[in-house]
Each structure stands twice: as C-alpha cells, then as structure tokens.
C-alpha cells in the first residue's frame, strides 16, 4: 500500500513538472506558432539569478537568502522579465517568418542565454540550498513523501486553477484564447496582437520561474543545462497533447510523468536501463494513432 | 531548343563542388595540422547537412532525428574497423563473424550507409505517415530512442564510455570526395521524379495527393536516402577522430546541423552547403579571436564564451533579415544561354510539369 502510494506521488510530482513546462510552451505556441526552444534556458537563468556571479563550485547565494514570500515573487518576475525581453528584442521581428525559422531563432537565443550564464558562472554544477525546509519527508498512510513533492503537486493544481480562472474570467484571458484559436480573426475583432503575445510570454516566463524553484530545491544543484531535459519532455507533451491546446498539454505532461515513473517500476531490472527508449517508443505510438494530439485544438486543422 | 531541367541545373552541384575543392586546397597550402582537421570537420558537416537537406529540404518536414543515423553509422565503423583483438575488450557482445571482421575505412562507410538506410526504412515506414510538427517530434523520439539504446547496451556499444581504436584517416581527400558525392547524390535525387513529386507535395500537399502522388512513399524514399548519407557521414566522422560515444551524436550535433541548414536556406542544396561553409568559417574566425590576435604590439583576445554568444546573435540577425535563409529559394547557378528565365532556373517546383 505504502509503496503504491509512493509511486502515485512520484508520478504526480514528475507529471506536475512536465505539465507546468508544457503549459509554458503551449501558451506561446498557441498565440504565435513558435516552438520556444529558449524555454529551458529561461528556467536555468531563473535559478542562476539567485546566485552571485562566480566560478567557484560552491555557489555564493545572493538573492536566494531572501525569505520565501519575497523569493518566490522575485524568481517569477525574473522569468517573466527575461521572457518578455526575448519577445521584444528577438521574436517581434519574426512575426511573418515560417515556424522553422522561428524555431531556430529561439534555439539560437537559448544558446546565447546559456553561454551568457556559462561566462558568468562557468559550466560546473553548483550546490545550492534553496528552501531547505521543504526536503524533509512527511508520512502519509505509511508512505514517506518528501514535503517538496506534495507542495509541487499542490502548487501545480493551484496554478492550473488560477490559469483557468484567468483565461475564462478575465478580458485578457478571453483575448488570449481568441488569439490562440484564430489569430487573424482575433486581430480583426480588435484584439491587440502585441499585447496578447507579450502577455503569453510573461505568463510562460513566470511558469519557467516556478519550475526553476521546484527543480532548484529538488536537486539542490544549479547547472546551466538543468532546463534542457524538462523542456524536451514538455515539448513532447505539448505535441502529443495537441499543439496549442492548454488542457491537452497538461494532460500529456501528467501522462508522460506517469509513464516514466510506472515503467521504472514495472520493467524487469535488465530492461530498466532502457526505460527512456520505451518512453519514447510510447510517444511514437501515441503520435501514430493520434497525430493531431490527444485533444486537438479547435481550428488547428488546416483548411484547403 | 530548350535544355532539359537536369542539364540546366547541373551547374549547381559543380559550382558547389568547386567551392569545396577551394577549401581543400586552402588546407593543403596552409599545411598546418589543426587547420587540416578544421577543414575535415567542415566536410563532415557538409555531408551531414546535405543528408539532412535531402529529407528536410525536399519534404518540408523538420527532422530532429537524422543524427540517429549518423550514430548508427559511427558504430558500424567501430564494429567493422577496430582490430579484432581490441574489439573483444570494449565490446564483448559482438557476434563472432563481426568480431573477426576488419575492413578498410571506405568499405565501412559504405556498410554504414546501407545499415543506416535499412533502419531509416524501418523507422520511416512508420513515421512517414505523420506530417508537420507531429513528424518532427516523432523523429526526435527516434533519436532519443537510439541514443538511449546505444548508451545502455554495454556489451556491443560499451555504453557511454568512448570506443577507441578506430583507425584515424588524417588525409583530407576522402572527406572531400565523400562530400562531393553527397552533393551530387542530393542533386540527382532532387531532380529525379521522386524528388520533384516530394517537392510538389511539400508546396501543395492536397493538389499533389490529388495528382496521384503517394506522399508517405515519396517521403520514405527521401528518408532512406538521407539516412544513408547520414550513416556514411557518421562512419567518416568516427574515422576522423578515432573514437565514438553515443553523446557525440545527440542534441548538440542535431542543433548545429539544423541551424546550418536553416541559416543557409533549407529549401535549396546551395543553401545547405553555403550554410555550413559560412557558419563554420564564422565559428573558426571567432575561435581565432578568442585565442588572441596580434595587432601591432598588443594582443587582442575575446573573453571565453563570447564565441558562442556572438554565433547565436549572428544567426538571429541573419534570420531576421533573411527569414528563408541566406540563399532563400535560389540555387547557386551559372546564367546559362538558352534559358529564358535566368533567375528562376534550378530544381524548383515549376519544373514539375516536365515529367
């Protein structure tokens, strides 16, 4: 019973992480058809923003010493600011470019961010202790669950409810959903394109900040490539969720997290090393049977 | 009398090959070993990017997975060319006949091409039914699968540790010849009826399907061919440095090659080749600057890390001003007599009606 519960929590926590990241990618894809490869580097940037630039192995914590009620808004704001800045400086000039060009531009931007961090902090992973109170385990029905896992799951649920309320109840949210569904039509009806896109980037950046906090306190290290793996999984989740469908991205994020965790448990020990191969095989299978994604966004089908 | 489109566009691969020969001659005249290695790297990138172009350029489907075929090819080189006595230690799980095999490097490149093409056929027959972004993600999943298998299958790939002892080929000519062959193969494919059909399907999928083009089949042919080119490139890569690891052939190389293709212009062969030559030259210049340049009595050097940042910034700026890449939709071409539309020649969709 206890170990089963442990697996459930592991799956939910990993899934939450993927779901949050997938949301960040799907938000931007929805409004401007951009697959943002810089997202992972924004995540890493948010973690490093807490450290004082140095190349030592032990991080000089700078802003990370703030109390949590200041620390969390700060990290979210850093993510949002960097994300909005990247839209103002780079992506605004790519409005008419085709998706492949935008994708490579976002990748180049991520490259710039990564090596900027490398220049300031060196490529060595650094140990940090971020919100150390969260790493103690608590006991629920005989399973020892790290408090952080529980909080990750709760935060994700809160973010999902908050985002749903925002998208359904506010004018800005309505504009954003309209833009995601049919961008040209929304503009003709008076939605300000640049404002909506900027809003999407700000939200996506703040989500990156949230992931940075979770990852930073989970692993206890800051590494300039720490966002890459999460971003790739999120990217996959966005696609199998149905590009542009926010609900689909979240569901697929949880699905991927669960598949990865469950496979770790049920695969025979010999095959366990090949877990990722099985996960990616499952991804290909999903795509073959539902190429438009689990929940395809309305209006996503190309008309002839 | 009109020339056939094949003959009209023949100047493109010839010009590109001459450009490659110029690079090779520069290496010979410079005569320094590091520079020689740099030029070899450029030729390998040309092979990879031309292989990628064969599929991506003609089909319009972005593939993140082609480096997986280079990985397959690289390990074929390791399996077939390392001395039998060395092989037993690193890769004890190989079958006996393979353990005893020792073939020259060019043969290993050929075998690698066939082996990669075989796997491209197997993966492609499933994946080519997808289009757009779903296809891109599926090819990425394929890359991740291959990487995961090769980094964990201890007995035949010695997992993540590098396989050493692959005979190193330091002369520049084999790489030059391979790059030129890749250029000509890509060119021949793109003017063949399969290539024309695939480009028609890229530009107007509905119309192409309605005209009787079997799109998944047309894509599969390109996928197998480009897989073969990548496989040969992977084997030669292994011979250029003498070691292989699974992570050599993963995300880093995938993004480098894709960037070169898109910056050069992904819908033309000239774009693929020039993208490599321009970006590689830029990288090399930045490296020299980083190492320090003597100007008068003072040494001028860029701080470390600036090289990559400048590279990323230059790529963004190029794409800002030329969203379809440096070459756009044009091929490098000689203005030939007898063709009335000088700017519009080359293997473009317009020539489809010649079929």
PDB file of N, CA and C in Angstrom, chain B residues 44-133:
ATOM      1  N   UNK B  44      32.762  17.102 -43.107  1.00  0.00           N
ATOM      2  CA  UNK B  44      31.822  16.193 -42.434  1.00  0.00           C
ATOM      3  C   UNK B  44      30.490  16.882 -42.209  1.00  0.00           C
ATOM      4  N   UNK B  45      30.552  18.151 -41.787  1.00  0.00           N
ATOM      5  CA  UNK B  45      29.305  18.905 -41.595  1.00  0.00           C
ATOM      6  C   UNK B  45      28.558  19.026 -42.916  1.00  0.00           C
ATOM      7  N   UNK B  46      29.319  19.231 -44.009  1.00  0.00           N
ATOM      8  CA  UNK B  46      28.660  19.324 -45.316  1.00  0.00           C
ATOM      9  C   UNK B  46      27.898  18.032 -45.594  1.00  0.00           C
ATOM     10  N   UNK B  47      28.540  16.886 -45.330  1.00  0.00           N
ATOM     11  CA  UNK B  47      27.860  15.611 -45.572  1.00  0.00           C
ATOM     12  C   UNK B  47      26.590  15.539 -44.731  1.00  0.00           C
ATOM     13  N   UNK B  48      26.694  15.861 -43.438  1.00  0.00           N
ATOM     14  CA  UNK B  48      25.518  15.777 -42.555  1.00  0.00           C
ATOM     15  C   UNK B  48      24.403  16.707 -43.033  1.00  0.00           C
ATOM     16  N   UNK B  49      24.769  17.953 -43.313  1.00  0.00           N
ATOM     17  CA  UNK B  49      23.729  18.928 -43.640  1.00  0.00           C
ATOM     18  C   UNK B  49      23.116  18.611 -45.002  1.00  0.00           C
ATOM     19  N   UNK B  50      23.928  18.132 -45.949  1.00  0.00           N
ATOM     20  CA  UNK B  50      23.360  17.745 -47.242  1.00  0.00           C
ATOM     21  C   UNK B  50      22.437  16.538 -47.061  1.00  0.00           C
ATOM     22  N   UNK B  51      22.830  15.617 -46.195  1.00  0.00           N
ATOM     23  CA  UNK B  51      21.954  14.477 -45.909  1.00  0.00           C
ATOM     24  C   UNK B  51      20.642  14.947 -45.304  1.00  0.00           C
ATOM     25  N   UNK B  52      20.730  15.889 -44.385  1.00  0.00           N
ATOM     26  CA  UNK B  52      19.538  16.439 -43.748  1.00  0.00           C
ATOM     27  C   UNK B  52      18.678  17.156 -44.781  1.00  0.00           C
ATOM     28  N   UNK B  53      19.350  17.902 -45.666  1.00  0.00           N
ATOM     29  CA  UNK B  53      18.622  18.646 -46.701  1.00  0.00           C
ATOM     30  C   UNK B  53      17.826  17.695 -47.596  1.00  0.00           C
ATOM     31  N   UNK B  54      18.427  16.555 -47.925  1.00  0.00           N
ATOM     32  CA  UNK B  54      17.767  15.619 -48.827  1.00  0.00           C
ATOM     33  C   UNK B  54      16.370  15.296 -48.336  1.00  0.00           C
ATOM     34  N   UNK B  55      16.227  15.166 -47.015  1.00  0.00           N
ATOM     35  CA  UNK B  55      14.879  14.917 -46.489  1.00  0.00           C
ATOM     36  C   UNK B  55      14.141  16.215 -46.147  1.00  0.00           C
ATOM     37  N   UNK B  56      14.749  17.046 -45.305  1.00  0.00           N
ATOM     38  CA  UNK B  56      14.053  18.231 -44.784  1.00  0.00           C
ATOM     39  C   UNK B  56      13.737  19.224 -45.896  1.00  0.00           C
ATOM     40  N   UNK B  57      14.726  19.495 -46.743  1.00  0.00           N
ATOM     41  CA  UNK B  57      14.532  20.483 -47.787  1.00  0.00           C
ATOM     42  C   UNK B  57      13.457  20.070 -48.773  1.00  0.00           C
ATOM     43  N   UNK B  58      13.488  18.809 -49.178  1.00  0.00           N
ATOM     44  CA  UNK B  58      12.529  18.385 -50.192  1.00  0.00           C
ATOM     45  C   UNK B  58      11.149  18.113 -49.629  1.00  0.00           C
ATOM     46  N   UNK B  59      11.070  17.669 -48.374  1.00  0.00           N
ATOM     47  CA  UNK B  59       9.757  17.304 -47.839  1.00  0.00           C
ATOM     48  C   UNK B  59       9.144  18.438 -47.017  1.00  0.00           C
ATOM     49  N   UNK B  60       9.960  19.389 -46.550  1.00  0.00           N
ATOM     50  CA  UNK B  60       9.434  20.454 -45.715  1.00  0.00           C
ATOM     51  C   UNK B  60       9.144  20.019 -44.294  1.00  0.00           C
ATOM     52  N   UNK B  61       9.437  18.760 -43.961  1.00  0.00           N
ATOM     53  CA  UNK B  61       9.228  18.266 -42.599  1.00  0.00           C
ATOM     54  C   UNK B  61      10.548  18.398 -41.838  1.00  0.00           C
ATOM     55  N   UNK B  62      10.540  19.170 -40.750  1.00  0.00           N
ATOM     56  CA  UNK B  62      11.764  19.317 -39.957  1.00  0.00           C
ATOM     57  C   UNK B  62      12.034  18.003 -39.236  1.00  0.00           C
ATOM     58  N   UNK B  63      13.231  17.483 -39.408  1.00  0.00           N
ATOM     59  CA  UNK B  63      13.569  16.248 -38.714  1.00  0.00           C
ATOM     60  C   UNK B  63      14.619  16.521 -37.649  1.00  0.00           C
ATOM     61  N   UNK B  64      14.329  16.088 -36.426  1.00  0.00           N
ATOM     62  CA  UNK B  64      15.323  16.185 -35.359  1.00  0.00           C
ATOM     63  C   UNK B  64      16.071  14.870 -35.221  1.00  0.00           C
ATOM     64  N   UNK B  65      15.744  13.900 -36.074  1.00  0.00           N
ATOM     65  CA  UNK B  65      16.207  12.546 -35.803  1.00  0.00           C
ATOM     66  C   UNK B  65      17.360  12.074 -36.648  1.00  0.00           C
ATOM     67  N   UNK B  66      17.796  12.880 -37.624  1.00  0.00           N
ATOM     68  CA  UNK B  66      18.755  12.332 -38.574  1.00  0.00           C
ATOM     69  C   UNK B  66      20.098  11.989 -37.969  1.00  0.00           C
ATOM     70  N   UNK B  67      20.461  12.684 -36.884  1.00  0.00           N
ATOM     71  CA  UNK B  67      21.750  12.388 -36.271  1.00  0.00           C
ATOM     72  C   UNK B  67      21.761  10.961 -35.713  1.00  0.00           C
ATOM     73  N   UNK B  68      20.558  10.400 -35.461  1.00  0.00           N
ATOM     74  CA  UNK B  68      20.496   9.000 -35.034  1.00  0.00           C
ATOM     75  C   UNK B  68      21.129   8.100 -36.087  1.00  0.00           C
ATOM     76  N   UNK B  69      20.940   8.410 -37.365  1.00  0.00           N
ATOM     77  CA  UNK B  69      21.527   7.582 -38.416  1.00  0.00           C
ATOM     78  C   UNK B  69      23.036   7.749 -38.453  1.00  0.00           C
ATOM     79  N   UNK B  70      23.501   8.973 -38.148  1.00  0.00           N
ATOM     80  CA  UNK B  70      24.948   9.177 -38.048  1.00  0.00           C
ATOM     81  C   UNK B  70      25.507   8.319 -36.915  1.00  0.00           C
ATOM     82  N   UNK B  71      24.725   8.215 -35.828  1.00  0.00           N
ATOM     83  CA  UNK B  71      25.142   7.383 -34.692  1.00  0.00           C
ATOM     84  C   UNK B  71      25.252   5.921 -35.117  1.00  0.00           C
ATOM     85  N   UNK B  72      24.217   5.433 -35.822  1.00  0.00           N
ATOM     86  CA  UNK B  72      24.261   4.055 -36.316  1.00  0.00           C
ATOM     87  C   UNK B  72      25.507   3.856 -37.173  1.00  0.00           C
ATOM     88  N   UNK B  73      25.774   4.820 -38.065  1.00  0.00           N
ATOM     89  CA  UNK B  73      26.923   4.716 -38.957  1.00  0.00           C
ATOM     90  C   UNK B  73      28.236   4.747 -38.197  1.00  0.00           C
ATOM     91  N   UNK B  74      28.337   5.630 -37.213  1.00  0.00           N
ATOM     92  CA  UNK B  74      29.566   5.738 -36.435  1.00  0.00           C
ATOM     93  C   UNK B  74      29.911   4.419 -35.756  1.00  0.00           C
ATOM     94  N   UNK B  75      28.884   3.743 -35.212  1.00  0.00           N
ATOM     95  CA  UNK B  75      29.162   2.479 -34.528  1.00  0.00           C
ATOM     96  C   UNK B  75      29.441   1.351 -35.509  1.00  0.00           C
ATOM     97  N   UNK B  76      28.905   1.442 -36.746  1.00  0.00           N
ATOM     98  CA  UNK B  76      29.291   0.452 -37.754  1.00  0.00           C
ATOM     99  C   UNK B  76      30.788   0.559 -38.004  1.00  0.00           C
ATOM    100  N   UNK B  77      31.285   1.798 -38.085  1.00  0.00           N
ATOM    101  CA  UNK B  77      32.722   1.990 -38.278  1.00  0.00           C
ATOM    102  C   UNK B  77      33.491   1.336 -37.130  1.00  0.00           C
ATOM    103  N   UNK B  78      32.983   1.515 -35.897  1.00  0.00           N
ATOM    104  CA  UNK B  78      33.672   0.917 -34.745  1.00  0.00           C
ATOM    105  C   UNK B  78      33.623  -0.610 -34.830  1.00  0.00           C
ATOM    106  N   UNK B  79      32.471  -1.161 -35.206  1.00  0.00           N
ATOM    107  CA  UNK B  79      32.325  -2.613 -35.234  1.00  0.00           C
ATOM    108  C   UNK B  79      33.180  -3.265 -36.309  1.00  0.00           C
ATOM    109  N   UNK B  80      33.363  -2.560 -37.443  1.00  0.00           N
ATOM    110  CA  UNK B  80      33.995  -3.244 -38.571  1.00  0.00           C
ATOM    111  C   UNK B  80      35.463  -2.905 -38.769  1.00  0.00           C
ATOM    112  N   UNK B  81      35.965  -1.819 -38.156  1.00  0.00           N
ATOM    113  CA  UNK B  81      37.348  -1.454 -38.492  1.00  0.00           C
ATOM    114  C   UNK B  81      38.329  -1.570 -37.332  1.00  0.00           C
ATOM    115  N   UNK B  82      37.847  -1.659 -36.109  1.00  0.00           N
ATOM    116  CA  UNK B  82      38.784  -1.806 -34.987  1.00  0.00           C
ATOM    117  C   UNK B  82      39.443  -3.178 -35.063  1.00  0.00           C
ATOM    118  N   UNK B  83      40.686  -3.241 -34.684  1.00  0.00           N
ATOM    119  CA  UNK B  83      41.404  -4.516 -34.738  1.00  0.00           C
ATOM    120  C   UNK B  83      40.699  -5.548 -33.855  1.00  0.00           C
ATOM    121  N   UNK B  84      40.538  -6.790 -34.373  1.00  0.00           N
ATOM    122  CA  UNK B  84      39.781  -7.815 -33.632  1.00  0.00           C
ATOM    123  C   UNK B  84      40.235  -7.978 -32.186  1.00  0.00           C
ATOM    124  N   UNK B  85      41.530  -7.897 -31.928  1.00  0.00           N
ATOM    125  CA  UNK B  85      41.988  -8.139 -30.552  1.00  0.00           C
ATOM    126  C   UNK B  85      41.557  -7.016 -29.613  1.00  0.00           C
ATOM    127  N   UNK B  86      41.438  -5.790 -30.153  1.00  0.00           N
ATOM    128  CA  UNK B  86      40.994  -4.679 -29.314  1.00  0.00           C
ATOM    129  C   UNK B  86      39.490  -4.743 -29.065  1.00  0.00           C
ATOM    130  N   UNK B  87      38.778  -5.275 -30.075  1.00  0.00           N
ATOM    131  CA  UNK B  87      37.326  -5.233 -30.029  1.00  0.00           C
ATOM    132  C   UNK B  87      36.777  -6.043 -28.861  1.00  0.00           C
ATOM    133  N   UNK B  88      37.420  -7.192 -28.611  1.00  0.00           N
ATOM    134  CA  UNK B  88      36.915  -8.086 -27.576  1.00  0.00           C
ATOM    135  C   UNK B  88      36.800  -7.406 -26.219  1.00  0.00           C
ATOM    136  N   UNK B  89      37.777  -6.534 -25.920  1.00  0.00           N
ATOM    137  CA  UNK B  89      37.768  -5.895 -24.610  1.00  0.00           C
ATOM    138  C   UNK B  89      36.625  -4.909 -24.441  1.00  0.00           C
ATOM    139  N   UNK B  90      36.417  -4.067 -25.453  1.00  0.00           N
ATOM    140  CA  UNK B  90      35.443  -2.997 -25.302  1.00  0.00           C
ATOM    141  C   UNK B  90      34.028  -3.486 -25.570  1.00  0.00           C
ATOM    142  N   UNK B  91      33.897  -4.385 -26.563  1.00  0.00           N
ATOM    143  CA  UNK B  91      32.552  -4.783 -26.960  1.00  0.00           C
ATOM    144  C   UNK B  91      32.453  -6.302 -27.049  1.00  0.00           C
ATOM    145  N   UNK B  92      32.422  -6.966 -25.905  1.00  0.00           N
ATOM    146  CA  UNK B  92      32.475  -8.433 -25.902  1.00  0.00           C
ATOM    147  C   UNK B  92      31.223  -9.092 -26.477  1.00  0.00           C
ATOM    148  N   UNK B  93      30.133  -8.349 -26.599  1.00  0.00           N
ATOM    149  CA  UNK B  93      28.881  -8.964 -27.017  1.00  0.00           C
ATOM    150  C   UNK B  93      28.708  -9.122 -28.514  1.00  0.00           C
ATOM    151  N   UNK B  94      29.695  -8.687 -29.289  1.00  0.00           N
ATOM    152  CA  UNK B  94      29.537  -8.770 -30.746  1.00  0.00           C
ATOM    153  C   UNK B  94      29.551 -10.221 -31.202  1.00  0.00           C
ATOM    154  N   UNK B  95      28.773 -10.531 -32.249  1.00  0.00           N
ATOM    155  CA  UNK B  95      28.819 -11.894 -32.786  1.00  0.00           C
ATOM    156  C   UNK B  95      30.202 -12.191 -33.361  1.00  0.00           C
ATOM    157  N   UNK B  96      30.545 -13.488 -33.422  1.00  0.00           N
ATOM    158  CA  UNK B  96      31.903 -13.892 -33.800  1.00  0.00           C
ATOM    159  C   UNK B  96      32.361 -13.367 -35.154  1.00  0.00           C
ATOM    160  N   UNK B  97      31.458 -13.499 -36.155  1.00  0.00           N
ATOM    161  CA  UNK B  97      31.879 -13.076 -37.501  1.00  0.00           C
ATOM    162  C   UNK B  97      32.208 -11.600 -37.536  1.00  0.00           C
ATOM    163  N   UNK B  98      31.456 -10.805 -36.739  1.00  0.00           N
ATOM    164  CA  UNK B  98      31.710  -9.371 -36.716  1.00  0.00           C
ATOM    165  C   UNK B  98      32.991  -9.088 -35.947  1.00  0.00           C
ATOM    166  N   UNK B  99      33.241  -9.918 -34.928  1.00  0.00           N
ATOM    167  CA  UNK B  99      34.436  -9.747 -34.116  1.00  0.00           C
ATOM    168  C   UNK B  99      35.688  -9.927 -34.973  1.00  0.00           C
ATOM    169  N   UNK B 100      35.610 -10.845 -35.969  1.00  0.00           N
ATOM    170  CA  UNK B 100      36.784 -11.125 -36.806  1.00  0.00           C
ATOM    171  C   UNK B 100      36.918 -10.177 -37.982  1.00  0.00           C
ATOM    172  N   UNK B 101      35.869  -9.387 -38.229  1.00  0.00           N
ATOM    173  CA  UNK B 101      35.885  -8.527 -39.410  1.00  0.00           C
ATOM    174  C   UNK B 101      36.838  -7.350 -39.221  1.00  0.00           C
ATOM    175  N   UNK B 102      37.619  -7.088 -40.259  1.00  0.00           N
ATOM    176  CA  UNK B 102      38.389  -5.854 -40.259  1.00  0.00           C
ATOM    177  C   UNK B 102      38.460  -5.356 -41.692  1.00  0.00           C
ATOM    178  N   UNK B 103      37.739  -4.287 -41.991  1.00  0.00           N
ATOM    179  CA  UNK B 103      37.671  -3.806 -43.365  1.00  0.00           C
ATOM    180  C   UNK B 103      38.204  -2.383 -43.442  1.00  0.00           C
ATOM    181  N   UNK B 104      38.627  -1.937 -44.648  1.00  0.00           N
ATOM    182  CA  UNK B 104      39.152  -0.563 -44.763  1.00  0.00           C
ATOM    183  C   UNK B 104      38.064   0.471 -44.510  1.00  0.00           C
ATOM    184  N   UNK B 105      38.516   1.720 -44.279  1.00  0.00           N
ATOM    185  CA  UNK B 105      37.565   2.737 -43.845  1.00  0.00           C
ATOM    186  C   UNK B 105      36.493   3.041 -44.873  1.00  0.00           C
ATOM    187  N   UNK B 106      36.868   3.022 -46.179  1.00  0.00           N
ATOM    188  CA  UNK B 106      35.855   3.378 -47.180  1.00  0.00           C
ATOM    189  C   UNK B 106      34.779   2.312 -47.253  1.00  0.00           C
ATOM    190  N   UNK B 107      35.178   1.061 -47.039  1.00  0.00           N
ATOM    191  CA  UNK B 107      34.172  -0.002 -47.046  1.00  0.00           C
ATOM    192  C   UNK B 107      33.255   0.141 -45.838  1.00  0.00           C
ATOM    193  N   UNK B 108      33.835   0.544 -44.708  1.00  0.00           N
ATOM    194  CA  UNK B 108      32.996   0.699 -43.516  1.00  0.00           C
ATOM    195  C   UNK B 108      31.996   1.825 -43.721  1.00  0.00           C
ATOM    196  N   UNK B 109      32.404   2.873 -44.458  1.00  0.00           N
ATOM    197  CA  UNK B 109      31.462   3.965 -44.730  1.00  0.00           C
ATOM    198  C   UNK B 109      30.310   3.468 -45.591  1.00  0.00           C
ATOM    199  N   UNK B 110      30.633   2.608 -46.556  1.00  0.00           N
ATOM    200  CA  UNK B 110      29.575   2.060 -47.419  1.00  0.00           C
ATOM    201  C   UNK B 110      28.625   1.185 -46.610  1.00  0.00           C
ATOM    202  N   UNK B 111      29.209   0.291 -45.792  1.00  0.00           N
ATOM    203  CA  UNK B 111      28.369  -0.579 -44.967  1.00  0.00           C
ATOM    204  C   UNK B 111      27.511   0.260 -44.031  1.00  0.00           C
ATOM    205  N   UNK B 112      28.128   1.333 -43.469  1.00  0.00           N
ATOM    206  CA  UNK B 112      27.388   2.212 -42.556  1.00  0.00           C
ATOM    207  C   UNK B 112      26.208   2.840 -43.274  1.00  0.00           C
ATOM    208  N   UNK B 113      26.436   3.272 -44.535  1.00  0.00           N
ATOM    209  CA  UNK B 113      25.349   3.891 -45.295  1.00  0.00           C
ATOM    210  C   UNK B 113      24.202   2.896 -45.473  1.00  0.00           C
ATOM    211  N   UNK B 114      24.546   1.652 -45.811  1.00  0.00           N
ATOM    212  CA  UNK B 114      23.495   0.644 -46.026  1.00  0.00           C
ATOM    213  C   UNK B 114      22.747   0.353 -44.728  1.00  0.00           C
ATOM    214  N   UNK B 115      23.512   0.202 -43.653  1.00  0.00           N
ATOM    215  CA  UNK B 115      22.919  -0.125 -42.352  1.00  0.00           C
ATOM    216  C   UNK B 115      21.984   0.995 -41.889  1.00  0.00           C
ATOM    217  N   UNK B 116      22.451   2.250 -42.048  1.00  0.00           N
ATOM    218  CA  UNK B 116      21.613   3.380 -41.639  1.00  0.00           C
ATOM    219  C   UNK B 116      20.378   3.479 -42.532  1.00  0.00           C
ATOM    220  N   UNK B 117      20.571   3.229 -43.831  1.00  0.00           N
ATOM    221  CA  UNK B 117      19.434   3.304 -44.751  1.00  0.00           C
ATOM    222  C   UNK B 117      18.403   2.233 -44.409  1.00  0.00           C
ATOM    223  N   UNK B 118      18.899   1.047 -44.011  1.00  0.00           N
ATOM    224  CA  UNK B 118      17.981  -0.028 -43.609  1.00  0.00           C
ATOM    225  C   UNK B 118      17.115   0.425 -42.445  1.00  0.00           C
ATOM    226  N   UNK B 119      17.760   1.017 -41.438  1.00  0.00           N
ATOM    227  CA  UNK B 119      16.993   1.467 -40.273  1.00  0.00           C
ATOM    228  C   UNK B 119      16.105   2.652 -40.594  1.00  0.00           C
ATOM    229  N   UNK B 120      16.582   3.511 -41.506  1.00  0.00           N
ATOM    230  CA  UNK B 120      15.728   4.626 -41.938  1.00  0.00           C
ATOM    231  C   UNK B 120      14.469   4.066 -42.585  1.00  0.00           C
ATOM    232  N   UNK B 121      14.623   2.968 -43.342  1.00  0.00           N
ATOM    233  CA  UNK B 121      13.456   2.347 -43.968  1.00  0.00           C
ATOM    234  C   UNK B 121      12.498   1.804 -42.925  1.00  0.00           C
ATOM    235  N   UNK B 122      13.059   1.163 -41.877  1.00  0.00           N
ATOM    236  CA  UNK B 122      12.198   0.573 -40.851  1.00  0.00           C
ATOM    237  C   UNK B 122      11.466   1.671 -40.063  1.00  0.00           C
ATOM    238  N   UNK B 123      12.224   2.658 -39.578  1.00  0.00           N
ATOM    239  CA  UNK B 123      11.581   3.745 -38.823  1.00  0.00           C
ATOM    240  C   UNK B 123      10.660   4.545 -39.735  1.00  0.00           C
ATOM    241  N   UNK B 124      11.167   4.820 -40.945  1.00  0.00           N
ATOM    242  CA  UNK B 124      10.420   5.688 -41.844  1.00  0.00           C
ATOM    243  C   UNK B 124       9.078   5.113 -42.240  1.00  0.00           C
ATOM    244  N   UNK B 125       9.007   3.781 -42.403  1.00  0.00           N
ATOM    245  CA  UNK B 125       7.732   3.216 -42.853  1.00  0.00           C
ATOM    246  C   UNK B 125       6.639   3.463 -41.816  1.00  0.00           C
ATOM    247  N   UNK B 126       7.048   3.683 -40.553  1.00  0.00           N
ATOM    248  CA  UNK B 126       6.055   4.025 -39.529  1.00  0.00           C
ATOM    249  C   UNK B 126       5.869   5.539 -39.436  1.00  0.00           C
ATOM    250  N   UNK B 127       6.995   6.273 -39.455  1.00  0.00           N
ATOM    251  CA  UNK B 127       6.934   7.702 -39.145  1.00  0.00           C
ATOM    252  C   UNK B 127       6.445   8.565 -40.295  1.00  0.00           C
ATOM    253  N   UNK B 128       6.639   8.089 -41.523  1.00  0.00           N
ATOM    254  CA  UNK B 128       6.369   8.975 -42.654  1.00  0.00           C
ATOM    255  C   UNK B 128       4.883   9.235 -42.886  1.00  0.00           C
ATOM    256  N   UNK B 129       4.040   8.539 -42.111  1.00  0.00           N
ATOM    257  CA  UNK B 129       2.613   8.826 -42.236  1.00  0.00           C
ATOM    258  C   UNK B 129       2.262  10.130 -41.540  1.00  0.00           C
ATOM    259  N   UNK B 130       3.152  10.601 -40.669  1.00  0.00           N
ATOM    260  CA  UNK B 130       2.880  11.837 -39.928  1.00  0.00           C
ATOM    261  C   UNK B 130       3.359  13.041 -40.712  1.00  0.00           C
ATOM    262  N   UNK B 131       2.749  14.193 -40.466  1.00  0.00           N
ATOM    263  CA  UNK B 131       3.281  15.415 -41.079  1.00  0.00           C
ATOM    264  C   UNK B 131       3.461  16.493 -40.035  1.00  0.00           C
ATOM    265  N   UNK B 132       4.078  17.567 -40.471  1.00  0.00           N
ATOM    266  CA  UNK B 132       4.215  18.760 -39.640  1.00  0.00           C
ATOM    267  C   UNK B 132       4.941  18.492 -38.346  1.00  0.00           C
ATOM    268  N   UNK B 133       4.461  19.146 -37.301  1.00  0.00           N
ATOM    269  CA  UNK B 133       5.171  19.135 -36.034  1.00  0.00           C
ATOM    270  C   UNK B 133       5.127  17.750 -35.381  1.00  0.00           C
TER     271      UNK B 133
END
